[in-house]
PDB file of C-alpha atoms in Angstrom:
ATOM      1  CA  MET A   1      81.412  53.230 -28.928  1.00 52.00           C
ATOM      2  CA  THR A   2      80.029  52.249 -32.335  1.00 68.00           C
ATOM      3  CA  ALA A   3      76.249  52.315 -32.490  1.00 82.00           C
ATOM      4  CA  ALA A   4      74.572  48.964 -33.093  1.00 90.00           C
ATOM      5  CA  PRO A   5      73.380  48.595 -36.711  1.00 96.00           C
ATOM      6  CA  SER A   6      69.646  48.562 -37.269  1.00 97.00           C
ATOM      7  CA  LEU A   7      67.880  45.343 -38.220  1.00 98.00           C
ATOM      8  CA  ALA A   8      64.589  44.629 -39.984  1.00 98.00           C
ATOM      9  CA  VAL A   9      62.840  41.390 -40.911  1.00 98.00           C
ATOM     10  CA  GLY A  10      61.287  40.529 -44.259  1.00 98.00           C
ATOM     11  CA  ILE A  11      58.811  37.698 -44.809  1.00 97.00           C
ATOM     12  CA  PRO A  12      57.442  36.625 -48.195  1.00 95.00           C
ATOM     13  CA  THR A  13      54.184  34.721 -47.671  1.00 93.00           C
ATOM     14  CA  TYR A  14      51.712  32.769 -49.753  1.00 90.00           C
ATOM     15  CA  PHE A  15      48.475  31.464 -48.222  1.00 90.00           C
ATOM     16  CA  ARG A  16      49.872  30.574 -44.793  1.00 91.00           C
ATOM     17  CA  SER A  17      48.166  33.117 -42.573  1.00 92.00           C
ATOM     18  CA  ALA A  18      48.130  30.977 -39.408  1.00 93.00           C
ATOM     19  CA  ASP A  19      51.835  30.094 -39.651  1.00 94.00           C
ATOM     20  CA  LEU A  20      52.665  33.694 -40.526  1.00 95.00           C
ATOM     21  CA  LEU A  21      50.813  35.089 -37.509  1.00 95.00           C
ATOM     22  CA  ARG A  22      52.687  32.719 -35.174  1.00 95.00           C
ATOM     23  CA  LEU A  23      56.019  33.896 -36.606  1.00 96.00           C
ATOM     24  CA  VAL A  24      55.125  37.603 -36.460  1.00 96.00           C
ATOM     25  CA  LYS A  25      53.915  37.273 -32.851  1.00 96.00           C
ATOM     26  CA  GLY A  26      57.213  35.639 -31.964  1.00 96.00           C
ATOM     27  CA  LEU A  27      59.228  38.407 -33.601  1.00 97.00           C
ATOM     28  CA  THR A  28      57.276  41.247 -31.984  1.00 95.00           C
ATOM     29  CA  ALA A  29      57.400  39.528 -28.586  1.00 95.00           C
ATOM     30  CA  ALA A  30      61.176  39.152 -28.905  1.00 96.00           C
ATOM     31  CA  ASP A  31      61.615  42.810 -29.907  1.00 95.00           C
ATOM     32  CA  PRO A  32      58.551  45.088 -29.888  1.00 93.00           C
ATOM     33  CA  ASP A  33      60.412  47.739 -31.914  1.00 94.00           C
ATOM     34  CA  LEU A  34      61.660  45.388 -34.649  1.00 96.00           C
ATOM     35  CA  PRO A  35      60.389  46.480 -38.093  1.00 97.00           C
ATOM     36  CA  VAL A  36      58.741  43.583 -39.927  1.00 97.00           C
ATOM     37  CA  THR A  37      57.683  43.723 -43.579  1.00 97.00           C
ATOM     38  CA  VAL A  38      55.393  41.026 -44.943  1.00 97.00           C
ATOM     39  CA  ILE A  39      54.839  40.610 -48.673  1.00 96.00           C
ATOM     40  CA  ASP A  40      51.578  38.808 -49.378  1.00 94.00           C
ATOM     41  CA  ASP A  41      52.285  37.274 -52.770  1.00 90.00           C
ATOM     42  CA  GLY A  42      48.729  36.134 -53.477  1.00 82.00           C
ATOM     43  CA  PRO A  43      46.977  38.028 -52.240  1.00 80.00           C
ATOM     44  CA  ASP A  44      45.227  36.080 -49.492  1.00 86.00           C
ATOM     45  CA  PRO A  45      42.500  38.013 -47.602  1.00 89.00           C
ATOM     46  CA  ALA A  46      43.261  35.939 -44.507  1.00 92.00           C
ATOM     47  CA  THR A  47      46.792  37.369 -44.388  1.00 93.00           C
ATOM     48  CA  ALA A  48      45.586  40.943 -43.931  1.00 91.00           C
ATOM     49  CA  GLU A  49      43.008  39.791 -41.397  1.00 92.00           C
ATOM     50  CA  SER A  50      45.581  37.878 -39.341  1.00 92.00           C
ATOM     51  CA  LEU A  51      47.911  40.891 -39.175  1.00 92.00           C
ATOM     52  CA  ALA A  52      45.246  43.508 -38.445  1.00 89.00           C
ATOM     53  CA  ASP A  53      46.303  43.804 -34.790  1.00 89.00           C
ATOM     54  CA  ALA A  54      49.998  42.990 -35.225  1.00 87.00           C
ATOM     55  CA  GLY A  55      51.161  46.513 -34.379  1.00 87.00           C
ATOM     56  CA  PRO A  56      52.511  49.601 -36.153  1.00 91.00           C
ATOM     57  CA  GLN A  57      55.971  48.072 -36.727  1.00 94.00           C
ATOM     58  CA  VAL A  58      54.453  45.368 -38.982  1.00 95.00           C
ATOM     59  CA  ARG A  59      53.965  46.504 -42.574  1.00 96.00           C
ATOM     60  CA  LEU A  60      51.995  44.513 -45.149  1.00 95.00           C
ATOM     61  CA  ILE A  61      52.614  44.772 -48.901  1.00 94.00           C
ATOM     62  CA  ARG A  62      50.109  42.977 -51.133  1.00 94.00           C
ATOM     63  CA  HIS A  63      50.729  41.741 -54.664  1.00 92.00           C
ATOM     64  CA  GLU A  64      47.603  41.642 -56.790  1.00 89.00           C
ATOM     65  CA  THR A  65      48.950  38.562 -58.566  1.00 90.00           C
ATOM     66  CA  ASN A  66      51.429  35.895 -57.549  1.00 86.00           C
ATOM     67  CA  ARG A  67      54.913  36.985 -58.689  1.00 90.00           C
ATOM     68  CA  GLY A  68      56.949  34.306 -56.975  1.00 90.00           C
ATOM     69  CA  TYR A  69      59.321  34.167 -54.034  1.00 93.00           C
ATOM     70  CA  ALA A  70      62.320  35.585 -55.911  1.00 95.00           C
ATOM     71  CA  HIS A  71      60.540  38.822 -56.837  1.00 96.00           C
ATOM     72  CA  SER A  72      59.350  39.264 -53.245  1.00 96.00           C
ATOM     73  CA  PHE A  73      62.888  38.644 -52.001  1.00 97.00           C
ATOM     74  CA  ALA A  74      64.294  41.345 -54.314  1.00 97.00           C
ATOM     75  CA  GLU A  75      61.507  43.747 -53.313  1.00 97.00           C
ATOM     76  CA  LEU A  76      62.311  43.297 -49.624  1.00 98.00           C
ATOM     77  CA  ILE A  77      65.933  44.268 -50.235  1.00 98.00           C
ATOM     78  CA  GLU A  78      64.969  47.263 -52.372  1.00 96.00           C
ATOM     79  CA  GLY A  79      62.502  48.595 -49.819  1.00 95.00           C
ATOM     80  CA  CYS A  80      64.447  47.980 -46.591  1.00 97.00           C
ATOM     81  CA  SER A  81      65.438  51.129 -44.685  1.00 96.00           C
ATOM     82  CA  ALA A  82      67.466  49.342 -41.975  1.00 97.00           C
ATOM     83  CA  ASP A  83      71.184  48.535 -42.103  1.00 98.00           C
ATOM     84  CA  TYR A  84      70.503  44.792 -42.133  1.00 98.00           C
ATOM     85  CA  LEU A  85      67.658  42.638 -43.405  1.00 98.00           C
ATOM     86  CA  LEU A  86      66.861  39.200 -41.977  1.00 98.00           C
ATOM     87  CA  VAL A  87      64.673  37.133 -44.313  1.00 98.00           C
ATOM     88  CA  SER A  88      62.440  34.389 -42.947  1.00 96.00           C
ATOM     89  CA  ALA A  89      60.059  31.842 -44.416  1.00 94.00           C
ATOM     90  CA  ASP A  90      56.453  32.305 -43.352  1.00 92.00           C
ATOM     91  CA  ASP A  91      56.191  28.906 -41.624  1.00 92.00           C
ATOM     92  CA  ASP A  92      59.276  29.139 -39.404  1.00 95.00           C
ATOM     93  CA  LEU A  93      59.685  30.394 -35.833  1.00 96.00           C
ATOM     94  CA  CYS A  94      61.578  33.192 -34.102  1.00 97.00           C
ATOM     95  CA  ASP A  95      63.985  32.227 -31.339  1.00 96.00           C
ATOM     96  CA  ALA A  96      64.183  35.265 -29.044  1.00 97.00           C
ATOM     97  CA  ALA A  97      67.584  34.367 -27.583  1.00 97.00           C
ATOM     98  CA  GLY A  98      68.942  33.577 -31.045  1.00 97.00           C
ATOM     99  CA  LEU A  99      67.672  36.900 -32.370  1.00 97.00           C
ATOM    100  CA  ALA A 100      69.336  38.831 -29.528  1.00 97.00           C
ATOM    101  CA  ARG A 101      72.604  36.951 -30.062  1.00 97.00           C
ATOM    102  CA  SER A 102      72.450  37.621 -33.805  1.00 97.00           C
ATOM    103  CA  ARG A 103      72.142  41.345 -33.120  1.00 97.00           C
ATOM    104  CA  ALA A 104      75.199  41.261 -30.868  1.00 97.00           C
ATOM    105  CA  LEU A 105      77.209  39.310 -33.444  1.00 97.00           C
ATOM    106  CA  LEU A 106      76.223  41.706 -36.228  1.00 97.00           C
ATOM    107  CA  THR A 107      77.537  44.581 -34.117  1.00 97.00           C
ATOM    108  CA  ALA A 108      80.755  42.701 -33.374  1.00 96.00           C
ATOM    109  CA  HIS A 109      81.529  41.497 -36.906  1.00 97.00           C
ATOM    110  CA  LEU A 110      79.637  43.878 -39.247  1.00 97.00           C
ATOM    111  CA  PRO A 111      79.414  41.333 -42.089  1.00 98.00           C
ATOM    112  CA  ASP A 112      77.956  42.065 -45.495  1.00 98.00           C
ATOM    113  CA  PHE A 113      76.264  38.660 -45.504  1.00 98.00           C
ATOM    114  CA  ALA A 114      75.649  36.511 -42.443  1.00 98.00           C
ATOM    115  CA  ALA A 115      74.917  32.791 -42.631  1.00 98.00           C
ATOM    116  CA  THR A 116      73.294  32.075 -39.293  1.00 98.00           C
ATOM    117  CA  GLN A 117      72.601  28.683 -37.781  1.00 97.00           C
ATOM    118  CA  PHE A 118      69.326  27.004 -38.684  1.00 97.00           C
ATOM    119  CA  LEU A 119      67.909  24.325 -36.379  1.00 95.00           C
ATOM    120  CA  ASP A 120      65.223  21.789 -37.213  1.00 93.00           C
ATOM    121  CA  ARG A 121      62.328  21.002 -34.883  1.00 91.00           C
ATOM    122  CA  ALA A 122      64.431  18.421 -33.047  1.00 91.00           C
ATOM    123  CA  GLY A 123      67.149  21.000 -32.397  1.00 92.00           C
ATOM    124  CA  ALA A 124      69.626  19.540 -34.896  1.00 94.00           C
ATOM    125  CA  MET A 125      71.733  22.067 -36.801  1.00 95.00           C
ATOM    126  CA  LYS A 126      70.878  21.943 -40.518  1.00 94.00           C
ATOM    127  CA  ARG A 127      73.055  24.928 -41.443  1.00 96.00           C
ATOM    128  CA  GLY A 128      75.787  26.815 -39.651  1.00 95.00           C
ATOM    129  CA  GLN A 129      79.067  26.658 -37.786  1.00 96.00           C
ATOM    130  CA  PRO A 130      79.834  26.580 -34.035  1.00 96.00           C
ATOM    131  CA  ALA A 131      81.986  29.712 -34.210  1.00 97.00           C
ATOM    132  CA  ALA A 132      82.055  32.942 -36.191  1.00 97.00           C
ATOM    133  CA  GLY A 133      84.301  32.963 -39.222  1.00 96.00           C
ATOM    134  CA  PRO A 134      84.483  33.702 -42.935  1.00 95.00           C
ATOM    135  CA  VAL A 135      82.327  31.785 -45.400  1.00 95.00           C
ATOM    136  CA  ALA A 136      84.700  30.366 -48.024  1.00 91.00           C
ATOM    137  CA  LEU A 137      83.722  30.753 -51.651  1.00 92.00           C
ATOM    138  CA  THR A 138      83.542  26.954 -51.833  1.00 89.00           C
ATOM    139  CA  ASP A 139      80.812  27.033 -49.157  1.00 92.00           C
ATOM    140  CA  ILE A 140      78.526  29.758 -50.533  1.00 93.00           C
ATOM    141  CA  ARG A 141      75.983  27.258 -51.852  1.00 90.00           C
ATOM    142  CA  ASP A 142      75.775  25.438 -48.512  1.00 92.00           C
ATOM    143  CA  ALA A 143      75.668  28.732 -46.588  1.00 95.00           C
ATOM    144  CA  SER A 144      72.880  30.274 -48.670  1.00 96.00           C
ATOM    145  CA  GLY A 145      70.910  27.416 -50.237  1.00 91.00           C
ATOM    146  CA  HIS A 146      68.340  27.402 -47.417  1.00 90.00           C
ATOM    147  CA  ALA A 147      66.961  30.927 -47.247  1.00 92.00           C
ATOM    148  CA  PRO A 148      65.323  31.359 -43.795  1.00 93.00           C
ATOM    149  CA  GLY A 149      67.397  33.216 -41.223  1.00 96.00           C
ATOM    150  CA  LEU A 150      70.000  34.617 -43.604  1.00 98.00           C
ATOM    151  CA  ILE A 151      70.981  38.251 -42.960  1.00 98.00           C
ATOM    152  CA  TYR A 152      72.112  40.798 -45.555  1.00 98.00           C
ATOM    153  CA  ARG A 153      73.741  44.187 -45.182  1.00 98.00           C
ATOM    154  CA  VAL A 154      71.275  46.126 -47.300  1.00 98.00           C
ATOM    155  CA  ALA A 155      73.833  48.419 -48.973  1.00 98.00           C
ATOM    156  CA  ALA A 156      75.980  45.471 -50.102  1.00 98.00           C
ATOM    157  CA  ALA A 157      72.968  43.454 -51.240  1.00 98.00           C
ATOM    158  CA  ARG A 158      71.677  46.370 -53.320  1.00 98.00           C
ATOM    159  CA  ARG A 159      74.999  46.605 -55.162  1.00 97.00           C
ATOM    160  CA  ALA A 160      74.533  42.983 -56.229  1.00 97.00           C
ATOM    161  CA  LEU A 161      70.796  43.222 -56.842  1.00 98.00           C
ATOM    162  CA  PRO A 162      70.959  44.371 -60.519  1.00 97.00           C
ATOM    163  CA  PHE A 163      72.388  40.979 -61.499  1.00 97.00           C
ATOM    164  CA  LEU A 164      69.565  39.095 -59.777  1.00 97.00           C
ATOM    165  CA  GLN A 165      66.983  41.411 -61.329  1.00 97.00           C
ATOM    166  CA  ALA A 166      68.510  40.882 -64.778  1.00 97.00           C
ATOM    167  CA  ARG A 167      68.336  37.097 -64.347  1.00 97.00           C
ATOM    168  CA  LEU A 168      64.711  37.336 -63.196  1.00 96.00           C
ATOM    169  CA  ALA A 169      63.897  39.469 -66.243  1.00 96.00           C
ATOM    170  CA  ALA A 170      65.466  36.714 -68.366  1.00 95.00           C
ATOM    171  CA  ASP A 171      63.214  34.161 -66.596  1.00 93.00           C
ATOM    172  CA  CYS A 172      66.267  32.312 -65.284  1.00 93.00           C
ATOM    173  CA  TYR A 173      65.262  29.142 -63.435  1.00 91.00           C
ATOM    174  CA  ALA A 174      68.174  29.428 -60.986  1.00 92.00           C
ATOM    175  CA  ALA A 175      67.173  33.002 -60.107  1.00 95.00           C
ATOM    176  CA  ARG A 176      63.555  32.005 -59.495  1.00 92.00           C
ATOM    177  CA  ILE A 177      64.429  29.017 -57.307  1.00 91.00           C
ATOM    178  CA  TYR A 178      67.638  30.178 -55.566  1.00 94.00           C
ATOM    179  CA  PRO A 179      67.627  34.007 -55.708  1.00 96.00           C
ATOM    180  CA  GLN A 180      69.500  34.323 -52.410  1.00 97.00           C
ATOM    181  CA  THR A 181      72.324  32.057 -53.613  1.00 97.00           C
ATOM    182  CA  LEU A 182      72.878  33.990 -56.837  1.00 97.00           C
ATOM    183  CA  LEU A 183      72.775  37.236 -54.858  1.00 98.00           C
ATOM    184  CA  VAL A 184      75.362  36.013 -52.333  1.00 98.00           C
ATOM    185  CA  TYR A 185      77.680  34.690 -55.067  1.00 97.00           C
ATOM    186  CA  THR A 186      77.513  38.154 -56.646  1.00 97.00           C
ATOM    187  CA  MET A 187      78.115  39.904 -53.337  1.00 98.00           C
ATOM    188  CA  ALA A 188      81.113  37.707 -52.532  1.00 96.00           C
ATOM    189  CA  LEU A 189      82.708  38.235 -55.948  1.00 96.00           C
ATOM    190  CA  GLN A 190      82.156  41.983 -55.588  1.00 96.00           C
ATOM    191  CA  GLY A 191      84.218  41.874 -52.393  1.00 95.00           C
ATOM    192  CA  ALA A 192      81.548  41.507 -49.724  1.00 97.00           C
ATOM    193  CA  ALA A 193      82.506  40.008 -46.360  1.00 96.00           C
ATOM    194  CA  CYS A 194      80.517  36.784 -45.899  1.00 97.00           C
ATOM    195  CA  THR A 195      80.499  35.424 -42.356  1.00 97.00           C
ATOM    196  CA  TRP A 196      79.186  32.458 -40.395  1.00 98.00           C
ATOM    197  CA  LEU A 197      77.399  33.625 -37.242  1.00 98.00           C
ATOM    198  CA  PRO A 198      76.857  31.088 -34.404  1.00 98.00           C
ATOM    199  CA  ALA A 199      73.282  32.082 -33.599  1.00 97.00           C
ATOM    200  CA  ALA A 200      69.862  30.831 -34.714  1.00 97.00           C
ATOM    201  CA  PRO A 201      67.374  33.714 -34.906  1.00 97.00           C
ATOM    202  CA  ILE A 202      64.978  31.614 -37.010  1.00 97.00           C
ATOM    203  CA  THR A 203      64.255  27.917 -36.445  1.00 96.00           C
ATOM    204  CA  GLU A 204      62.141  25.344 -38.233  1.00 92.00           C
ATOM    205  CA  GLY A 205      58.420  25.668 -37.694  1.00 86.00           C
ATOM    206  CA  ALA A 206      55.617  23.890 -39.543  1.00 77.00           C
ATOM    207  CA  ALA A 207      58.047  22.639 -42.208  1.00 74.00           C
ATOM    208  CA  HIS A 208      55.489  22.443 -45.006  1.00 70.00           C
ATOM    209  CA  PRO A 209      56.643  20.458 -48.038  1.00 65.00           C
ATOM    210  CA  PRO A 210      58.389  22.800 -50.506  1.00 63.00           C
ATOM    211  CA  SER A 211      56.115  23.912 -53.321  1.00 61.00           C
ATOM    212  CA  LEU A 212      58.602  25.671 -55.607  1.00 60.00           C
ATOM    213  CA  SER A 213      58.280  24.363 -59.147  1.00 57.00           C
ATOM    214  CA  ASP A 214      58.697  25.407 -62.756  1.00 59.00           C
ATOM    215  CA  SER A 215      55.830  26.515 -64.999  1.00 62.00           C
ATOM    216  CA  ASP A 216      55.384  22.945 -66.239  1.00 61.00           C
ATOM    217  CA  GLY A 217      55.020  21.632 -62.696  1.00 63.00           C
ATOM    218  CA  THR A 218      58.550  20.218 -62.326  1.00 65.00           C
ATOM    219  CA  ALA A 219      59.436  20.350 -58.623  1.00 69.00           C
ATOM    220  CA  TYR A 220      62.759  22.030 -57.921  1.00 65.00           C
ATOM    221  CA  HIS A 221      63.973  19.120 -55.785  1.00 72.00           C
ATOM    222  CA  SER A 222      63.066  16.413 -58.346  1.00 77.00           C
ATOM    223  CA  PRO A 223      65.734  14.755 -60.546  1.00 75.00           C
ATOM    224  CA  ALA A 224      64.473  16.683 -63.596  1.00 77.00           C
ATOM    225  CA  GLY A 225      64.456  19.897 -61.544  1.00 74.00           C
ATOM    226  CA  ARG A 226      68.054  19.331 -60.434  1.00 77.00           C
ATOM    227  CA  LEU A 227      69.186  18.867 -64.042  1.00 80.00           C
ATOM    228  CA  ARG A 228      67.309  22.002 -65.072  1.00 85.00           C
ATOM    229  CA  GLU A 229      68.857  23.851 -62.153  1.00 84.00           C
ATOM    230  CA  GLN A 230      72.351  22.828 -63.221  1.00 87.00           C
ATOM    231  CA  ALA A 231      71.916  24.206 -66.735  1.00 88.00           C
ATOM    232  CA  ALA A 232      70.375  27.414 -65.367  1.00 91.00           C
ATOM    233  CA  PHE A 233      73.260  28.019 -62.962  1.00 92.00           C
ATOM    234  CA  ALA A 234      75.746  27.504 -65.809  1.00 93.00           C
ATOM    235  CA  HIS A 235      73.995  30.215 -67.836  1.00 95.00           C
ATOM    236  CA  ALA A 236      73.801  32.457 -64.763  1.00 96.00           C
ATOM    237  CA  PHE A 237      77.525  32.148 -64.066  1.00 95.00           C
ATOM    238  CA  THR A 238      78.260  33.088 -67.674  1.00 96.00           C
ATOM    239  CA  ALA A 239      76.082  36.183 -67.313  1.00 97.00           C
ATOM    240  CA  LEU A 240      77.611  37.033 -63.924  1.00 96.00           C
ATOM    241  CA  ALA A 241      80.946  37.751 -65.611  1.00 96.00           C
ATOM    242  CA  GLY A 242      79.534  41.116 -66.675  1.00 94.00           C
ATOM    243  CA  PHE A 243      78.663  42.138 -63.108  1.00 95.00           C
ATOM    244  CA  VAL A 244      81.868  41.400 -61.177  1.00 94.00           C
ATOM    245  CA  PRO A 245      85.309  43.059 -61.399  1.00 94.00           C
ATOM    246  CA  ALA A 246      88.054  41.739 -63.669  1.00 95.00           C
ATOM    247  CA  GLN A 247      90.102  40.478 -60.741  1.00 94.00           C
ATOM    248  CA  ALA A 248      87.209  38.203 -59.728  1.00 95.00           C
ATOM    249  CA  GLN A 249      86.894  36.398 -63.072  1.00 95.00           C
ATOM    250  CA  ASP A 250      89.222  33.531 -62.099  1.00 94.00           C
ATOM    251  CA  ARG A 251      87.239  32.939 -58.924  1.00 94.00           C
ATOM    252  CA  LEU A 252      83.972  32.976 -60.865  1.00 95.00           C
ATOM    253  CA  ALA A 253      85.320  30.364 -63.290  1.00 94.00           C
ATOM    254  CA  ALA A 254      86.444  28.215 -60.348  1.00 93.00           C
ATOM    255  CA  ILE A 255      83.024  28.500 -58.684  1.00 92.00           C
ATOM    256  CA  ALA A 256      81.322  27.503 -61.936  1.00 91.00           C
ATOM    257  CA  THR A 257      83.595  24.455 -62.237  1.00 90.00           C
ATOM    258  CA  LEU A 258      82.891  23.219 -58.708  1.00 88.00           C
ATOM    259  CA  HIS A 259      79.165  23.856 -59.037  1.00 87.00           C
ATOM    260  CA  ASP A 260      79.053  21.902 -62.288  1.00 84.00           C
ATOM    261  CA  GLN A 261      80.972  19.004 -60.786  1.00 81.00           C
ATOM    262  CA  ASP A 262      78.534  18.767 -57.864  1.00 80.00           C
ATOM    263  CA  ALA A 263      75.622  18.138 -60.252  1.00 77.00           C
ATOM    264  CA  TYR A 264      75.802  14.349 -59.920  1.00 73.00           C
ATOM    265  CA  ARG A 265      75.640  14.511 -56.113  1.00 74.00           C
ATOM    266  CA  ARG A 266      72.529  16.722 -56.230  1.00 76.00           C
ATOM    267  CA  PHE A 267      70.919  14.538 -58.907  1.00 73.00           C
ATOM    268  CA  MET A 268      71.492  11.326 -56.930  1.00 75.00           C
ATOM    269  CA  ARG A 269      70.083  12.918 -53.786  1.00 76.00           C
ATOM    270  CA  ALA A 270      66.933  13.816 -55.740  1.00 75.00           C
ATOM    271  CA  LEU A 271      66.734  10.333 -57.237  1.00 74.00           C
ATOM    272  CA  ARG A 272      66.919   8.751 -53.767  1.00 79.00           C
ATOM    273  CA  LEU A 273      64.195  11.124 -52.537  1.00 77.00           C
ATOM    274  CA  HIS A 274      61.738  10.692 -55.410  1.00 78.00           C
ATOM    275  CA  HIS A 275      62.571   7.306 -56.960  1.00 80.00           C
ATOM    276  CA  PRO A 276      64.435   5.155 -54.429  1.00 83.00           C
ATOM    277  CA  GLU A 277      63.438   2.045 -56.363  1.00 83.00           C
ATOM    278  CA  LEU A 278      65.560   3.220 -59.315  1.00 75.00           C
ATOM    279  CA  VAL A 279      68.796   3.917 -57.442  1.00 72.00           C
ATOM    280  CA  GLU A 280      70.206   0.378 -57.540  1.00 80.00           C
ATOM    281  CA  ASP A 281      69.485  -0.018 -61.260  1.00 72.00           C
ATOM    282  CA  TRP A 282      70.920   3.434 -61.971  1.00 66.00           C
ATOM    283  CA  ILE A 283      74.191   2.661 -60.183  1.00 71.00           C
ATOM    284  CA  SER A 284      74.597  -0.809 -61.707  1.00 76.00           C
ATOM    285  CA  GLY A 285      73.796   0.583 -65.163  1.00 68.00           C
ATOM    286  CA  SER A 286      76.352   3.344 -64.701  1.00 69.00           C
ATOM    287  CA  LEU A 287      79.004   0.815 -63.670  1.00 69.00           C
ATOM    288  CA  PHE A 288      78.209  -1.372 -66.686  1.00 66.00           C
ATOM    289  CA  TYR A 289      78.513   1.655 -68.981  1.00 63.00           C
ATOM    290  CA  CYS A 290      81.856   2.593 -67.408  1.00 66.00           C
ATOM    291  CA  ARG A 291      83.251  -0.924 -67.794  1.00 67.00           C
ATOM    292  CA  ASN A 292      82.533  -0.876 -71.511  1.00 68.00           C
ATOM    293  CA  SER A 293      84.659   2.239 -71.990  1.00 70.00           C
ATOM    294  CA  LEU A 294      86.970   2.080 -68.997  1.00 61.00           C
ATOM    295  CA  ALA A 295      89.966   3.847 -70.530  1.00 64.00           C
ATOM    296  CA  ARG A 296      87.917   6.856 -71.598  1.00 63.00           C
ATOM    297  CA  HIS A 297      86.233   7.126 -68.215  1.00 58.00           C
ATOM    298  CA  LEU A 298      89.539   6.908 -66.362  1.00 60.00           C
ATOM    299  CA  LEU A 299      90.813   9.764 -68.521  1.00 62.00           C
ATOM    300  CA  ASN A 300      87.636  11.749 -67.814  1.00 64.00           C
ATOM    301  CA  LEU A 301      88.029  11.097 -64.093  1.00 62.00           C
ATOM    302  CA  TRP A 302      91.629  12.284 -64.184  1.00 66.00           C
ATOM    303  CA  SER A 303      90.576  15.456 -66.057  1.00 76.00           C
ATOM    304  CA  TRP A 304      87.690  15.996 -63.619  1.00 67.00           C
ATOM    305  CA  ARG A 305      89.927  15.703 -60.554  1.00 78.00           C
ATOM    306  CA  ARG A 306      92.589  17.928 -62.113  1.00 83.00           C
ATOM    307  CA  ALA A 307      90.003  20.632 -62.870  1.00 80.00           C
ATOM    308  CA  ARG A 308      88.600  20.372 -59.352  1.00 78.00           C
ATOM    309  CA  ARG A 309      92.021  20.703 -57.718  1.00 85.00           C
ATOM    310  CA  ARG A 310      92.795  23.713 -59.899  1.00 84.00           C
ATOM    311  CA  ALA A 311      89.474  25.375 -58.975  1.00 83.00           C
ATOM    312  CA  GLU A 312      89.904  24.680 -55.259  1.00 83.00           C
ATOM    313  CA  ARG A 313      93.476  25.996 -55.399  1.00 83.00           C
ATOM    314  CA  THR A 314      92.242  29.217 -57.022  1.00 84.00           C
ATOM    315  CA  LEU A 315      89.589  29.739 -54.361  1.00 81.00           C
ATOM    316  CA  ARG A 316      91.944  28.915 -51.494  1.00 75.00           C
ATOM    317  CA  LYS A 317      94.529  31.327 -52.848  1.00 69.00           C
ATOM    318  CA  GLU A 318      91.969  34.097 -53.126  1.00 57.00           C
ATOM    319  CA  SER A 319      90.710  33.417 -49.585  1.00 55.00           C
ATOM    320  CA  ARG A 320      94.133  33.973 -48.002  1.00 48.00           C
TER     321      ARG A 320
END
């Protein structure tokens, strides 16, 4: 019988000691022997105080200055001694039954990356699939965009980590905001097995409003942030070509095409969230602009759909 792979949990935290303690207590109650590493990216004295009696399996790493979530994420992968690393947000909750089921599914499927289910406070599934199965390259963004609960085979993640570290060194916006997504794209293009697992080891907890933003204060989920994100991902995909094998270059180009074409959907979602009063004027203005140059826009639409079909065909072919 094959031995069950070992699992550890990593938690980046920033001034949320009460939420963090609730999560850590849930993890240690679910599995008293589960190694948990917390990176205090502040540091916040209350974090160390809250974990003082957490137990010997809970390790605290303190940053003297705030380095950002992405650097803590990379550090957790670098320092993990288990076979698998589950990363959680500091304000979410551990589901004991979901954690046990995740362990069993890891043993059964041995994925390199596992996209688990993620449930909101009402129990609705915000990420995941009802059955285990491969994550298609077209679904990587949806599978990895929300970080809590994702599980990485440490050896496979470390092979992809140099790309993420290079993008962080270049101060890439996409790497700072979505480090896990860039890492998983790299893993998948390097041949890693990415799998949906029908279990929810981590569920929504306090659900604090997201605070990720750029140095000028632009929130990542704002319309301006979404446009900045799009440009950053385009640069990242160009750089990624140097980190994946030659046989993966067609797939990388197809991924870049689909990601670029989804920019309008992400922008409109941000506009509805932040400026709902502008949506009607934006749509009517766009339609007026299209009517004034209808022939050109029909040609652009035809080219857009042709490029999308070609990209999807490439990714479907490679998935077979």
